[in-house]
Amino acid sequence: MHQVDFSPPDQRDRVIDLAPSPGCPCCARRSMLRALALAPLLSASGIVLGREGIDVGQTSMFARLIPAEQIEKVAALQYRQMLQQAAAAKKLAPAEHPSVRRLRSIAGSFLRHTVGWNPRAKDWKWEVHLIQSKEINAFCMPGGKIVFFSAILDTLRLSDDETATVMGHEMAHALREHARERLGKSTATSLGVSLLGQVLGLGDLGRELTNLGAKLLTLQFSRSDESEADLVGMELAARAGFDPRAGISLWQKMAAASKGAPPQWLSTHPSNDARIGDIRASLPKVLPLYRPASSATGRP
């Protein structure tokens, strides 16, 4: 596998200088700390300061420790396998299913707004599928691979605006590269300095990425990841012409459905009351984006 240099041209000499001295643990540790300190400089993406709407800062430096292209390849493979299994079990909804058409229409209205959060998203092969399941769940894998389980639509009886809230939340996880960040942290803390050196372009990551990729379907995000995805998802929905206030009714429905025990999809999420409070606090930032977008699309 070829080495991946994910730094801008004027930063590449610095990356080469990060190589630890062979056999020297102290140098290796210093190199790791320097790598983490420089990681934000190695990114060609990031949020433009002063942009209108939600500001959650740049993506985590830990995401830079895993090549995005490799994670997306692993995710695409797992996505295909999951769809094949669902189809074999006759659980995969066909393209002509009304809910599939609805989901794909909503997702399609988001796409032109995704690049503002992640420039690489313009090259993703976005997909949306519906799997028949009693589980209240939805997710978006790295590279834009989206799945909704039927119960989240049917049990909660979601409106288009509420569905767009879920869609935006899940797409935000991919755009903000939360899975890549989680795996990067796992790499840095569990696999040690030697693997970190490989991530920085000093060796072959194929086997390690395959092992880490097996975690993608069971990955749990942190509460801060979930809160960030709520806010970014709100903005995506607003820019696409969906009412961001729908997040309030969505989480009220979630609370009612959970009956005191959060469904699996919410197991690591902030409490419903906390996220409703965050939504209310952020509405002044996104309503000015929603109103003209809603008028342009003809939505009420």
Coordinates of C-alpha atoms in Angstrom, one line a residue:
M1 CA 0.0 0.0 0.0
H2 CA 1.3 3.4 -0.9
Q3 CA 2.2 5.9 1.8
V4 CA -0.3 8.7 2.4
D5 CA 0.9 12.3 2.7
F6 CA -2.1 14.3 3.8
S7 CA -0.2 17.6 4.4
P8 CA -0.3 20.7 2.2
P9 CA 2.8 21.0 0.0
D10 CA 4.5 23.6 2.2
Q11 CA 4.1 21.4 5.3
R12 CA 5.6 18.1 3.9
D13 CA 9.2 18.8 5.0
R14 CA 7.9 19.1 8.5
V15 CA 6.1 15.7 8.3
I16 CA 9.4 14.0 7.2
D17 CA 11.1 15.6 10.2
L18 CA 8.6 13.9 12.5
A19 CA 10.2 10.5 12.1
P20 CA 11.5 9.1 15.4
S21 CA 15.1 8.1 15.8
P22 CA 15.3 4.3 15.5
G23 CA 15.3 2.5 18.9
C24 CA 14.9 5.7 20.9
P25 CA 11.7 5.7 23.0
C26 CA 12.2 9.3 24.1
C27 CA 12.5 10.6 20.5
A28 CA 9.4 8.5 19.6
R29 CA 7.4 10.1 22.3
R30 CA 8.5 13.6 21.4
S31 CA 7.7 12.9 17.8
M32 CA 4.2 11.8 18.7
L33 CA 3.6 15.0 20.7
R34 CA 4.9 17.1 17.8
A35 CA 2.6 15.2 15.4
L36 CA -0.4 15.9 17.5
A37 CA 0.5 19.5 17.9
L38 CA 1.0 20.0 14.2
A39 CA -2.0 17.8 13.1
P40 CA -4.4 20.8 12.7
L41 CA -1.9 22.3 10.3
L42 CA -1.8 19.2 8.2
S43 CA -5.5 19.4 7.2
A44 CA -6.5 20.9 3.9
S45 CA -10.1 21.3 5.2
G46 CA -11.6 23.2 8.1
I47 CA -14.4 25.6 8.9
V48 CA -14.1 29.1 7.6
L49 CA -14.0 31.5 10.5
G50 CA -16.8 34.1 10.4
R51 CA -19.2 31.9 8.4
E52 CA -22.9 32.4 8.9
G53 CA -24.7 29.8 11.0
I54 CA -23.3 27.3 13.4
D55 CA -19.6 27.4 14.4
V56 CA -18.3 24.2 16.1
G57 CA -14.6 24.7 15.3
Q58 CA -12.3 22.5 13.3
T59 CA -12.4 18.7 13.2
S60 CA -10.4 16.9 15.8
M61 CA -6.6 16.5 15.4
F62 CA -7.0 12.8 16.1
A63 CA -8.9 12.4 12.8
R64 CA -5.7 13.3 11.0
L65 CA -4.1 10.1 12.3
I66 CA -6.1 7.9 10.0
P67 CA -6.1 8.3 6.2
A68 CA -9.7 9.3 5.2
E69 CA -9.6 7.4 1.9
Q70 CA -8.8 4.1 3.7
I71 CA -11.5 4.5 6.3
E72 CA -14.0 5.3 3.5
K73 CA -13.0 2.2 1.5
V74 CA -13.5 0.0 4.5
A75 CA -16.9 1.7 5.3
A76 CA -18.0 1.2 1.7
L77 CA -17.2 -2.5 1.9
Q78 CA -19.0 -3.0 5.2
Y79 CA -22.0 -1.1 3.8
R80 CA -22.2 -3.4 0.7
Q81 CA -22.0 -6.5 3.0
M82 CA -24.8 -5.1 5.2
L83 CA -27.1 -4.4 2.3
Q84 CA -26.4 -7.8 0.8
Q85 CA -27.4 -9.4 4.1
A86 CA -30.5 -7.3 4.4
A87 CA -31.5 -8.2 0.8
A88 CA -30.9 -11.9 1.5
A89 CA -33.3 -11.6 4.5
K90 CA -35.8 -9.7 2.4
K91 CA -35.4 -6.7 4.7
L92 CA -34.0 -4.2 2.2
A93 CA -36.6 -1.8 0.9
P94 CA -36.6 -1.4 -2.9
A95 CA -35.9 1.9 -4.6
E96 CA -39.5 2.4 -5.5
H97 CA -40.6 2.2 -1.8
P98 CA -42.3 5.5 -0.8
S99 CA -40.1 5.8 2.3
V100 CA -37.0 5.3 0.3
R101 CA -38.0 7.9 -2.2
R102 CA -38.8 10.3 0.6
L103 CA -35.4 9.7 2.3
R104 CA -33.5 10.1 -0.9
S105 CA -35.3 13.3 -1.7
I106 CA -34.5 14.8 1.7
A107 CA -30.9 13.7 1.5
G108 CA -30.6 15.1 -2.0
S109 CA -31.6 18.5 -0.8
F110 CA -28.8 18.4 1.7
L111 CA -25.9 17.5 -0.6
R112 CA -25.0 21.0 -2.0
H113 CA -24.6 22.2 1.6
T114 CA -22.3 19.4 2.7
V115 CA -19.1 20.8 1.1
G116 CA -19.2 23.8 3.4
W117 CA -18.6 21.4 6.3
N118 CA -16.2 19.0 4.5
P119 CA -14.7 19.8 1.1
R120 CA -14.1 16.1 0.5
A121 CA -17.8 15.4 0.5
K122 CA -18.2 16.6 -3.1
D123 CA -16.4 13.4 -4.2
W124 CA -18.4 11.0 -1.9
K125 CA -20.7 8.5 -3.5
W126 CA -23.7 9.3 -1.3
E127 CA -26.2 6.4 -0.8
V128 CA -29.4 6.1 1.2
H129 CA -31.1 2.8 2.0
L130 CA -34.0 1.7 4.2
I131 CA -33.9 -1.6 6.2
Q132 CA -37.0 -3.1 7.7
S133 CA -36.4 -3.4 11.4
K134 CA -38.1 -2.8 14.7
E135 CA -35.0 -0.9 15.9
I136 CA -35.2 2.8 16.2
N137 CA -32.0 3.6 14.5
A138 CA -30.2 5.5 11.6
F139 CA -26.6 6.1 10.8
C140 CA -24.3 7.5 8.1
M141 CA -20.9 5.8 7.6
P142 CA -17.7 7.5 6.5
G143 CA -18.0 8.5 2.8
G144 CA -21.8 9.2 2.9
K145 CA -23.3 5.7 3.3
I146 CA -26.7 6.2 5.0
V147 CA -29.1 3.7 6.5
F148 CA -32.5 4.3 8.1
F149 CA -34.3 1.5 9.9
S150 CA -38.0 1.5 9.3
A151 CA -39.0 1.8 13.0
I152 CA -37.5 5.3 13.3
L153 CA -40.0 6.5 10.6
D154 CA -43.0 4.3 11.4
T155 CA -42.9 4.1 15.2
L156 CA -42.2 7.8 15.7
R157 CA -44.3 8.9 12.8
L158 CA -41.8 11.4 11.7
S159 CA -42.7 14.5 9.6
D160 CA -40.4 15.5 6.8
D161 CA -38.9 18.2 9.0
E162 CA -38.2 15.6 11.8
T163 CA -36.8 13.2 9.3
A164 CA -34.6 15.9 8.0
T165 CA -33.4 16.5 11.6
V166 CA -32.3 12.9 11.9
M167 CA -30.8 12.9 8.4
G168 CA -28.8 16.0 9.1
H169 CA -27.6 14.6 12.4
E170 CA -26.3 11.4 10.8
M171 CA -24.7 13.2 7.8
A172 CA -23.0 15.5 10.3
H173 CA -21.2 12.6 11.9
A174 CA -19.7 11.7 8.5
L175 CA -18.9 15.3 7.6
R176 CA -17.3 16.0 10.9
E177 CA -15.4 12.6 10.6
H178 CA -16.4 11.5 14.0
A179 CA -15.7 7.8 13.2
R180 CA -12.3 8.7 11.9
E181 CA -11.6 10.7 15.1
R182 CA -12.7 7.7 17.3
L183 CA -10.5 5.3 15.4
G184 CA -7.6 7.8 15.5
K185 CA -7.9 8.0 19.2
S186 CA -8.0 4.3 19.4
T187 CA -4.8 4.1 17.3
A188 CA -3.0 6.7 19.3
T189 CA -3.9 5.3 22.7
S190 CA -4.1 1.5 22.1
L191 CA -1.7 0.7 19.4
G192 CA 1.2 3.0 20.5
V193 CA 3.9 5.2 19.1
S194 CA 5.1 2.7 16.5
L195 CA 1.7 2.6 14.7
L196 CA 1.4 6.4 15.0
G197 CA 4.7 6.6 13.1
Q198 CA 3.1 4.5 10.4
V199 CA 0.0 6.7 10.3
L200 CA 2.3 9.7 9.7
G201 CA 3.6 8.1 6.5
L202 CA 6.3 5.8 7.8
G203 CA 4.8 2.4 7.0
D204 CA 2.0 0.2 5.8
L205 CA -1.4 0.7 7.6
G206 CA -3.4 -1.9 5.7
R207 CA -3.7 -4.6 8.3
E208 CA -4.4 -2.1 11.1
L209 CA -7.0 -0.2 9.2
T210 CA -8.8 -3.5 8.4
N211 CA -8.9 -4.4 12.1
L212 CA -10.1 -0.9 13.1
G213 CA -12.6 -0.8 10.3
A214 CA -14.4 -3.8 11.9
K215 CA -15.5 -1.4 14.6
L216 CA -17.3 1.0 12.3
L217 CA -20.8 -0.6 12.6
T218 CA -20.6 -0.8 16.4
L219 CA -18.8 2.5 17.0
Q220 CA -20.2 4.7 19.8
F221 CA -19.7 8.4 19.6
S222 CA -19.0 10.6 22.6
R223 CA -21.6 13.0 24.0
S224 CA -19.7 15.9 22.6
D225 CA -19.8 14.2 19.1
E226 CA -23.5 13.8 19.4
S227 CA -24.1 17.4 20.5
E228 CA -21.9 18.6 17.6
A229 CA -23.9 16.5 15.2
D230 CA -27.1 17.9 16.5
L231 CA -26.0 21.5 15.8
V232 CA -24.4 20.8 12.4
G233 CA -27.4 18.7 11.4
M234 CA -29.7 21.7 12.4
E235 CA -27.8 23.9 10.1
L236 CA -27.9 21.5 7.2
A237 CA -31.6 21.0 7.6
A238 CA -32.2 24.8 7.8
R239 CA -30.1 25.5 4.6
A240 CA -32.1 22.8 2.8
G241 CA -35.4 24.5 3.8
F242 CA -36.4 22.2 6.6
D243 CA -37.6 23.7 9.9
P244 CA -34.8 23.3 12.5
R245 CA -37.4 23.7 15.3
A246 CA -38.5 20.1 14.4
G247 CA -35.6 18.9 16.5
I248 CA -37.7 19.8 19.6
S249 CA -40.7 17.7 18.6
L250 CA -38.3 14.9 17.5
W251 CA -36.6 14.5 20.8
Q252 CA -39.9 14.8 22.6
K253 CA -41.1 11.8 20.5
M254 CA -37.8 10.0 21.3
A255 CA -38.4 10.6 25.1
A256 CA -42.0 9.3 24.8
A257 CA -40.8 6.2 22.9
S258 CA -38.0 5.4 25.3
K259 CA -40.3 5.3 28.3
G260 CA -37.4 6.0 30.7
A261 CA -34.9 3.8 28.9
P262 CA -33.2 5.4 25.8
P263 CA -33.3 3.3 22.6
Q264 CA -30.0 1.9 21.4
W265 CA -29.6 4.9 19.0
L266 CA -29.6 7.2 21.9
S267 CA -27.5 5.1 24.3
T268 CA -24.5 7.5 24.4
H269 CA -26.4 10.7 23.4
P270 CA -27.1 13.7 25.6
S271 CA -30.4 13.6 27.4
N272 CA -33.5 14.7 25.5
D273 CA -33.9 17.8 27.8
A274 CA -30.2 18.8 27.3
R275 CA -30.4 18.6 23.5
I276 CA -33.7 20.4 23.4
G277 CA -32.1 23.2 25.4
D278 CA -29.2 23.3 22.9
I279 CA -31.6 23.4 20.0
R280 CA -33.5 26.3 21.5
A281 CA -30.3 28.2 22.2
S282 CA -29.1 27.7 18.6
L283 CA -32.3 28.5 16.8
P284 CA -31.4 32.3 16.4
K285 CA -28.4 31.2 14.4
V286 CA -30.2 28.9 12.0
L287 CA -33.7 30.4 11.6
P288 CA -32.3 33.2 9.4
L289 CA -30.9 30.5 7.1
Y290 CA -34.1 28.5 7.1
R291 CA -36.6 31.2 6.2
P292 CA -35.3 32.1 2.8
A293 CA -34.5 28.5 2.0
S294 CA -38.0 27.5 2.9
S295 CA -39.4 30.2 0.6
A296 CA -37.2 29.1 -2.2
T297 CA -38.3 25.5 -2.0
G298 CA -42.0 26.3 -1.4
R299 CA -42.1 24.5 1.9
P300 CA -44.4 26.1 4.6

